PDB file of C-alpha atoms in Angstrom:
ATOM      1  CA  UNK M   1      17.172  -6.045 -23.869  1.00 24.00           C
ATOM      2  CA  UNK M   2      14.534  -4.497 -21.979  1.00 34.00           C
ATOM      3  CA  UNK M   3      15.323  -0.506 -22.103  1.00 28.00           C
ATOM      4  CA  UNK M   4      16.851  -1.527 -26.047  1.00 31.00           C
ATOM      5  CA  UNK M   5      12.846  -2.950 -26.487  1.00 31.00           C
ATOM      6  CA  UNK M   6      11.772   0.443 -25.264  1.00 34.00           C
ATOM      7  CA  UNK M   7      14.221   2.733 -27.044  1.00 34.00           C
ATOM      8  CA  UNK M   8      12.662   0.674 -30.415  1.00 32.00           C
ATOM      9  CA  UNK M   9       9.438   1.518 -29.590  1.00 37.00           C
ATOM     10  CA  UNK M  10       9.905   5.125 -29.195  1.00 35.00           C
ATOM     11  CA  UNK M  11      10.962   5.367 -32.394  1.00 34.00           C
ATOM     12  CA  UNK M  12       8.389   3.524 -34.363  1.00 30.00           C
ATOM     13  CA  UNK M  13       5.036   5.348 -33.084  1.00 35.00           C
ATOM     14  CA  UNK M  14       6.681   8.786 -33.137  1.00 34.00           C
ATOM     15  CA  UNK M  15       4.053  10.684 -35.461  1.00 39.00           C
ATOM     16  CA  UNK M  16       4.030  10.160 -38.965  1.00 42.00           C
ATOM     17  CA  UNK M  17       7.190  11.350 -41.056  1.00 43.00           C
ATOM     18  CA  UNK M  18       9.642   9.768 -43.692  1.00 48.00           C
ATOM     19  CA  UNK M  19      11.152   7.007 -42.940  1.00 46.00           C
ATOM     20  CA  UNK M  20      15.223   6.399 -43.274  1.00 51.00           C
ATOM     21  CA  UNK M  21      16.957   3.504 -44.045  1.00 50.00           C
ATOM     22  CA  UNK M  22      17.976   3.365 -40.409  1.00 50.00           C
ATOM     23  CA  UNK M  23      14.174   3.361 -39.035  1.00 48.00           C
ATOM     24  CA  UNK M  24      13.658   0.307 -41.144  1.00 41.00           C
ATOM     25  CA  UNK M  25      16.188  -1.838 -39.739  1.00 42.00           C
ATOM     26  CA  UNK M  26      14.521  -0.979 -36.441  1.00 44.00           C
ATOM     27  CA  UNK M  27      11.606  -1.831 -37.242  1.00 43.00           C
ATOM     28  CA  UNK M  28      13.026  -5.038 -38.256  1.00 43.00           C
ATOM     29  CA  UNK M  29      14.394  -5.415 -35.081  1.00 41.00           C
ATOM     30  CA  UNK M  30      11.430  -4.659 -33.310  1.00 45.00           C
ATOM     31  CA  UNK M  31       9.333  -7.412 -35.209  1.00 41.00           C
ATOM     32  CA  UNK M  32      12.121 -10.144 -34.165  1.00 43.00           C
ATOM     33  CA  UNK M  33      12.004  -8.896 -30.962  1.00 40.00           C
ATOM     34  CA  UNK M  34       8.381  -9.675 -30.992  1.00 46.00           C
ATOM     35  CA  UNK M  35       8.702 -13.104 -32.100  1.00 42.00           C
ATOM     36  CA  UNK M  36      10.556 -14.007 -29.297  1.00 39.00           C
ATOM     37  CA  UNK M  37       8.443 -14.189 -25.948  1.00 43.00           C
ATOM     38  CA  UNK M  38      10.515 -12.024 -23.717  1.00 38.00           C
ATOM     39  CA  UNK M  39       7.712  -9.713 -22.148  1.00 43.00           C
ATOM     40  CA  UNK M  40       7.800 -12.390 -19.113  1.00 40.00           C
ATOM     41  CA  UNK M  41      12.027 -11.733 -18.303  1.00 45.00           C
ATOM     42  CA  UNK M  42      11.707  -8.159 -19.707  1.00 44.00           C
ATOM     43  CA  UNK M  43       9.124  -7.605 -16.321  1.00 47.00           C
ATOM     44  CA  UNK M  44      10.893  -9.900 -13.936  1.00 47.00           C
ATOM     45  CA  UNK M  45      14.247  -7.934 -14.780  1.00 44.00           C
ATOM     46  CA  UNK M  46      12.287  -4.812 -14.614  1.00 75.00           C
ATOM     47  CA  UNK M  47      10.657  -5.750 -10.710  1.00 84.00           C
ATOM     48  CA  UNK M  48      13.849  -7.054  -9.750  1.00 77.00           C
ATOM     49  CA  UNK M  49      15.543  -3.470 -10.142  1.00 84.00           C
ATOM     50  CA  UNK M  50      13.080  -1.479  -8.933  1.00 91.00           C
ATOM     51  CA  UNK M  51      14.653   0.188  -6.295  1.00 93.00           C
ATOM     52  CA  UNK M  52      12.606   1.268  -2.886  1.00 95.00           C
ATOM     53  CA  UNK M  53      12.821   5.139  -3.970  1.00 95.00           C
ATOM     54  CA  UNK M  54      10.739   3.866  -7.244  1.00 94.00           C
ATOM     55  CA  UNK M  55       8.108   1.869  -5.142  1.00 96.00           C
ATOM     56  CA  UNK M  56       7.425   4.548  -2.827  1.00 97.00           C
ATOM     57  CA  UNK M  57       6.710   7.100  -5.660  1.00 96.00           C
ATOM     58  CA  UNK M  58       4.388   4.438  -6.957  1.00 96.00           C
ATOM     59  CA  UNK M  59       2.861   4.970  -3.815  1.00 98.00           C
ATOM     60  CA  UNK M  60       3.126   8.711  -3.660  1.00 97.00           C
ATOM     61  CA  UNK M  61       1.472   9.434  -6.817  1.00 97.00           C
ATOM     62  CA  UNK M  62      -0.973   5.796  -6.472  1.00 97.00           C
ATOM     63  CA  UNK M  63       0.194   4.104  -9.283  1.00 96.00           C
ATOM     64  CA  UNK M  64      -2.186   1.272  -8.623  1.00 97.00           C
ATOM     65  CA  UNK M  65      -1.656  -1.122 -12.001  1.00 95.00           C
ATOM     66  CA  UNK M  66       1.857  -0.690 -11.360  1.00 94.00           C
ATOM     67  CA  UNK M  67       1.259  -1.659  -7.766  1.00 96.00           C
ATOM     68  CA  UNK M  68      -0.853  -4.627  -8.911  1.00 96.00           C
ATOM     69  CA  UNK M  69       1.163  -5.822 -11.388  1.00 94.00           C
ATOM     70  CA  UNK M  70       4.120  -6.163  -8.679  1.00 95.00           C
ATOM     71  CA  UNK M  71       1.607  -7.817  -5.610  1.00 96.00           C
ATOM     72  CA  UNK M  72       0.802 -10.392  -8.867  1.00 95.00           C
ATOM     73  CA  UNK M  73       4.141 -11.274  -9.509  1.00 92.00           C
ATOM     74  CA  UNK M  74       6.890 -13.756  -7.606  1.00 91.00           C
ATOM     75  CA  UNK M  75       8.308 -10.351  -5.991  1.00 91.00           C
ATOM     76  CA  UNK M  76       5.467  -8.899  -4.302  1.00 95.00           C
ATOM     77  CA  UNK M  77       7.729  -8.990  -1.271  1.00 94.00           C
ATOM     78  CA  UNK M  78       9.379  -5.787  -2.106  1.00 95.00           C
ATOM     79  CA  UNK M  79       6.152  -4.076  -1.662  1.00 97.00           C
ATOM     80  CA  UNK M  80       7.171  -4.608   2.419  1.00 97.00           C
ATOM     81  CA  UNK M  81      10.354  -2.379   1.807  1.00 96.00           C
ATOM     82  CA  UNK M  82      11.173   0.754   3.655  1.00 97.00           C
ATOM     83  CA  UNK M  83      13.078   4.038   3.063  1.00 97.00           C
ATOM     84  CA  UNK M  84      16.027   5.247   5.191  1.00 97.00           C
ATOM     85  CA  UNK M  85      13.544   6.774   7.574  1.00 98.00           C
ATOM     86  CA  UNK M  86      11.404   3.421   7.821  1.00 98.00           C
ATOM     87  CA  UNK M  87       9.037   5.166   6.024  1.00 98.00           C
ATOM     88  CA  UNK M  88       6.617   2.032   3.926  1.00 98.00           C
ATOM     89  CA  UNK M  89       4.565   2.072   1.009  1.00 98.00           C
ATOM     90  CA  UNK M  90       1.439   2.648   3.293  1.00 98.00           C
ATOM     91  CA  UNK M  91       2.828   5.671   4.849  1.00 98.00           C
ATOM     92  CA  UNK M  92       2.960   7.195   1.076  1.00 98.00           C
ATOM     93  CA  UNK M  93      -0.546   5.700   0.512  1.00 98.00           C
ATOM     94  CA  UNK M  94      -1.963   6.920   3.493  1.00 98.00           C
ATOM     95  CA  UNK M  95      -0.488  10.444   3.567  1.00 98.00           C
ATOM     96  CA  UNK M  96      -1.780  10.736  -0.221  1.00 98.00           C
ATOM     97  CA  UNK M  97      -5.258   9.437   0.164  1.00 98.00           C
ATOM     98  CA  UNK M  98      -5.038   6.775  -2.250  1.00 98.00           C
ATOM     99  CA  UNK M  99      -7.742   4.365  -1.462  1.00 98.00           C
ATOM    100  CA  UNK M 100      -7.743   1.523  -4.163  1.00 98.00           C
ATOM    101  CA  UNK M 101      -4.115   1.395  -3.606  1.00 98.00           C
ATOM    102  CA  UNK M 102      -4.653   0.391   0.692  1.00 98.00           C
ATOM    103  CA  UNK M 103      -7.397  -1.844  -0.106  1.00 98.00           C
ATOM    104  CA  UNK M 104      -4.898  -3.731  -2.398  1.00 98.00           C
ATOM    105  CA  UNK M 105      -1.630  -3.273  -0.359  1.00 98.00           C
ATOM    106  CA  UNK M 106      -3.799  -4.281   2.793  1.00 98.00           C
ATOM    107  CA  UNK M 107      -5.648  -7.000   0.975  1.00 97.00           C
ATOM    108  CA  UNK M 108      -2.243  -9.152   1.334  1.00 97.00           C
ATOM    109  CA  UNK M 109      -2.243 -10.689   4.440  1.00 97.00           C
ATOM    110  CA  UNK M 110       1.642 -10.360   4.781  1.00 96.00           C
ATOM    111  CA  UNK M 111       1.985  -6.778   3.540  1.00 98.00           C
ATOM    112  CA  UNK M 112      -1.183  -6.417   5.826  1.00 98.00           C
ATOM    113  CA  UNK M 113       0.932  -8.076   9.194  1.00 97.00           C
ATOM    114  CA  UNK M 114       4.184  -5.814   7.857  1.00 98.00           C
ATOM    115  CA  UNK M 115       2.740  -2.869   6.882  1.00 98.00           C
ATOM    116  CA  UNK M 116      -0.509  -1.842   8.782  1.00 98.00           C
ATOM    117  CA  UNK M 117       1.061  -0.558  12.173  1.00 98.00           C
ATOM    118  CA  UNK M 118       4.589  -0.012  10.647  1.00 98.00           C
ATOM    119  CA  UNK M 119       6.522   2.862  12.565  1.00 98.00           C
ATOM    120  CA  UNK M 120       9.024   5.314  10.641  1.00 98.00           C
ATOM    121  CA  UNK M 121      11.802   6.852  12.317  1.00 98.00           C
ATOM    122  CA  UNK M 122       9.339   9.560  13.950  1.00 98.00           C
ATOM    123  CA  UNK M 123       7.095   7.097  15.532  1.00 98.00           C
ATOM    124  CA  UNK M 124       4.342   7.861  13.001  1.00 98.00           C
ATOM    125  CA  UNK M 125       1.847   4.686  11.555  1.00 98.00           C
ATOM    126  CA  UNK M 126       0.375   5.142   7.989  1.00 98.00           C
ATOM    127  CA  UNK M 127      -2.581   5.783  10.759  1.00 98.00           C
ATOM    128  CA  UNK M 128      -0.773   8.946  11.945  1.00 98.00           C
ATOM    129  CA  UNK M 129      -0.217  10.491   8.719  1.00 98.00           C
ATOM    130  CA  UNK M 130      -3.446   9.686   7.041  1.00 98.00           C
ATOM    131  CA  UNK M 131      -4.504  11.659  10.303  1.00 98.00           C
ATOM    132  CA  UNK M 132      -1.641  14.739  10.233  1.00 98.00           C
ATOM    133  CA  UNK M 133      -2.926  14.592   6.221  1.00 98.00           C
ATOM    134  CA  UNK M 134      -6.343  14.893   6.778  1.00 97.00           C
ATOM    135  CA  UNK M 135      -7.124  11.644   4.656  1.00 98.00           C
ATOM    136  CA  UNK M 136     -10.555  10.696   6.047  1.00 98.00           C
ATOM    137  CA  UNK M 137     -11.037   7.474   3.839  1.00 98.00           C
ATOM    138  CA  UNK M 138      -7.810   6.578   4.097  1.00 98.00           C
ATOM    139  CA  UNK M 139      -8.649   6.496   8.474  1.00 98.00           C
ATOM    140  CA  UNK M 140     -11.793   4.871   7.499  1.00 98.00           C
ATOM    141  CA  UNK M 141     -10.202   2.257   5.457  1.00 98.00           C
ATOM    142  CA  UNK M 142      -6.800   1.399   7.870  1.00 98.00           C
ATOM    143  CA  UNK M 143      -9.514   1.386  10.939  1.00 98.00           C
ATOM    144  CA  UNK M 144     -11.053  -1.176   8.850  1.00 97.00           C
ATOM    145  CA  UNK M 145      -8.208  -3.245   8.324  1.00 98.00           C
ATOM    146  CA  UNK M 146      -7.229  -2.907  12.264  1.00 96.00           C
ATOM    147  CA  UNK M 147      -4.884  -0.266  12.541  1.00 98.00           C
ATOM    148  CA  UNK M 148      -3.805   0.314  16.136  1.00 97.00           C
ATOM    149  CA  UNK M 149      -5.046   3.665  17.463  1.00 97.00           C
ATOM    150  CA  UNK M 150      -2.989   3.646  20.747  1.00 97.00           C
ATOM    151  CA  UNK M 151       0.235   3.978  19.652  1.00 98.00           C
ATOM    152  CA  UNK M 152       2.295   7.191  20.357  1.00 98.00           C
ATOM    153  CA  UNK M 153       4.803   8.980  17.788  1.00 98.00           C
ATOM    154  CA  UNK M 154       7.735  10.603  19.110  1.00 98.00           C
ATOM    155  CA  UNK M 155       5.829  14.002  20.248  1.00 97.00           C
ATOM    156  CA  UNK M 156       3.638  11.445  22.335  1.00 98.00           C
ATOM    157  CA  UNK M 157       0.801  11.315  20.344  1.00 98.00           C
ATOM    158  CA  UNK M 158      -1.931   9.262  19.141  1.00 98.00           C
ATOM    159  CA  UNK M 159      -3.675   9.689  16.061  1.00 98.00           C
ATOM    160  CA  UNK M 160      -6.525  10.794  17.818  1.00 98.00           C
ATOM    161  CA  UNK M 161      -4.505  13.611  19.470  1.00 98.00           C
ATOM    162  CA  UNK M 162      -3.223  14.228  16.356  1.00 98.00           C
ATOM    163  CA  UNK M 163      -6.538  14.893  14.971  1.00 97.00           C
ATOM    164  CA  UNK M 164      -7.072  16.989  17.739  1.00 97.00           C
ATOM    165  CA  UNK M 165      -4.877  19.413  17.436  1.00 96.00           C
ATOM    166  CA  UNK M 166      -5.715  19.579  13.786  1.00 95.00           C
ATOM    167  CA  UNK M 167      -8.842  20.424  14.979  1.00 97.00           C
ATOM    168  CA  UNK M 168      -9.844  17.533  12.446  1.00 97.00           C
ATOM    169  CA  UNK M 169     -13.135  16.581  14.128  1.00 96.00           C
ATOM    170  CA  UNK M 170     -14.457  14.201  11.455  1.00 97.00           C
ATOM    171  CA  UNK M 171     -11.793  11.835  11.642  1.00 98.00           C
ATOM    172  CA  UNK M 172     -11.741  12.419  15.291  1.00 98.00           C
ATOM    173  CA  UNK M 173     -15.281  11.057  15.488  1.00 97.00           C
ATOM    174  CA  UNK M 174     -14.377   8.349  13.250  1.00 97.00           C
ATOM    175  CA  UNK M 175     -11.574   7.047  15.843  1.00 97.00           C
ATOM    176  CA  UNK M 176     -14.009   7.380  18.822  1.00 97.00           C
ATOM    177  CA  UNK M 177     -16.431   5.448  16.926  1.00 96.00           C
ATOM    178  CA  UNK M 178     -14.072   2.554  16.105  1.00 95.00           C
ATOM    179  CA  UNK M 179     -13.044   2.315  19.567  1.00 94.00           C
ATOM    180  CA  UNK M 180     -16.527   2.095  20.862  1.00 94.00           C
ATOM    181  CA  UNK M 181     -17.557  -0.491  18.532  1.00 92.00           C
ATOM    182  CA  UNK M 182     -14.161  -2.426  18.892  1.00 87.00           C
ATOM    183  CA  UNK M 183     -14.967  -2.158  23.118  1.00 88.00           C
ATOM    184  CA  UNK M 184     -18.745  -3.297  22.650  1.00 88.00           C
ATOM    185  CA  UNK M 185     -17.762  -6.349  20.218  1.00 85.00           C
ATOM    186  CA  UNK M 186     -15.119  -6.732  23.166  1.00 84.00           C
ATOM    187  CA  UNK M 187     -17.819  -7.189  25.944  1.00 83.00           C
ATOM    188  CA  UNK M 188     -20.295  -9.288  23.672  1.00 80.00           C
ATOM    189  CA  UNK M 189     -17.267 -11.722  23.469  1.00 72.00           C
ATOM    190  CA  UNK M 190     -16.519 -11.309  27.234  1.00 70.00           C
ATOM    191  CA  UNK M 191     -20.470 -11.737  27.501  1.00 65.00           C
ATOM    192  CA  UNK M 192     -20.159 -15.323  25.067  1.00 67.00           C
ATOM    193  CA  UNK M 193     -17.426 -16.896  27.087  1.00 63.00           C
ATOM    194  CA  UNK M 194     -19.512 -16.468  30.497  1.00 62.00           C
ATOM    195  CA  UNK M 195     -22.081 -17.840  29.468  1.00 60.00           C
ATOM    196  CA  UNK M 196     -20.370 -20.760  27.784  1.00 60.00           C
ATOM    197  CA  UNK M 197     -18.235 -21.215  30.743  1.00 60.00           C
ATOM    198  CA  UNK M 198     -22.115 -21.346  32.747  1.00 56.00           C
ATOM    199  CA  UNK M 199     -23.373 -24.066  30.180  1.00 54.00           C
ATOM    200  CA  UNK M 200     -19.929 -26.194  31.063  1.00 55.00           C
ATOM    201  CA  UNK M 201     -20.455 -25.629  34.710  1.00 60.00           C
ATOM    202  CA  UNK M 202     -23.947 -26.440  34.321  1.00 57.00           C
ATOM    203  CA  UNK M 203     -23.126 -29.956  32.280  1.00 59.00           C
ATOM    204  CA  UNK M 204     -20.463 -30.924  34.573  1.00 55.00           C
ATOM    205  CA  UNK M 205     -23.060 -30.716  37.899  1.00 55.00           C
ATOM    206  CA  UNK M 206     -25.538 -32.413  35.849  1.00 56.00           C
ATOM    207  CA  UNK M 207     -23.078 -35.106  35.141  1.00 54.00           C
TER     208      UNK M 207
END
């Protein structure tokens, strides 16, 4: 019913011409069609046969109503599938440069646990080729989100080195900035529990 729905369609808002006998009766097909309230199974049919070839060029090209409309629905799951060579939505995202589409994918907190330090066949992250891509929000954003910087594709690199060798020193800068921050919020925690660990101490001899 779905691709029937759509054939109808085609036909009706082609531009303005004579009409035959035969456009007529779709046309009243069409209107029946609308009086039934199938645009709910028409989209869950349509999600449910979306193979992972079609949701990684969503992500390719950032298709991000398309990518909404799926995270809304009962089958946002599928948004966690991966190609042959492991490669995820992010990767496609990230290699791309499509922003909105991250902050949405990474917005889920299981496509975020899934997705955000995923590794393809080559060892890459979305990290890595946001980096090999040059994709300087994109870093931004999936440094953000608390994408791991350490981890080594199958050349043994980082995406630091990786921006390194790219001679890509702005997103270099931006990795050696996260990690400073992320080791300076480290040692103010450190920092907290001593000196809640000294309060405790303290109580106890008081006691």
């Amino acid at each position: 019913i779905y691709y029937t729905k759509l054939s109808i369609n085609a036909t009706i808002f082609m531009p303005c011409r004579s009409f035959t006998p035969g456009d007529y009766k779709k046309m009243t097909v069409e209107c029946e069609m609308n009086s039934l309230d199938l645009s709910l199974d028409s989209e869950l049919v349509e999600i449910e046969q979306l193979e992972v070839a079609d949701l990684l060029d969503f992500a390719r090209y950032g298709e991000f109503e398309t990518l909404s409309a799926i995270l809304n629905s009962e089958h946002f799951h599928i948004l966690a599938s991966c190609d042959e060579n492991k490669n995820s939505l992010l990767h496609m995202i990230s290699a791309n440069g499509h922003s909105e589409c991250a902050r949405l994918i990474l917005g889920n907190p299981l496509l975020l646990e899934k997705l955000l330090n995923s590794v393809n066949v080559e060892g890459n992250t979305p990290l890595h080729w946001a980096t090999m891509n040059s994709q300087t929000e994109l870093v931004r954003i999936l440094l953000e989100f608390g994408a791991d910087i350490h981890i080594k594709n199958s050349t043994d690199r980082t995406p630091f080195d990786e921006a390194a060798v790219k001679e890509n020193f702005e997103i270099t800068s931006l990795i050696i900035e996260h990690l400073e921050k992320s080791q300076e919020q480290q040692k103010e925690g450190s920092s907290q529990c001593n000196d809640d660990d000294a309060v405790a101490d303290s109580d106890i001899s008081a006691s």
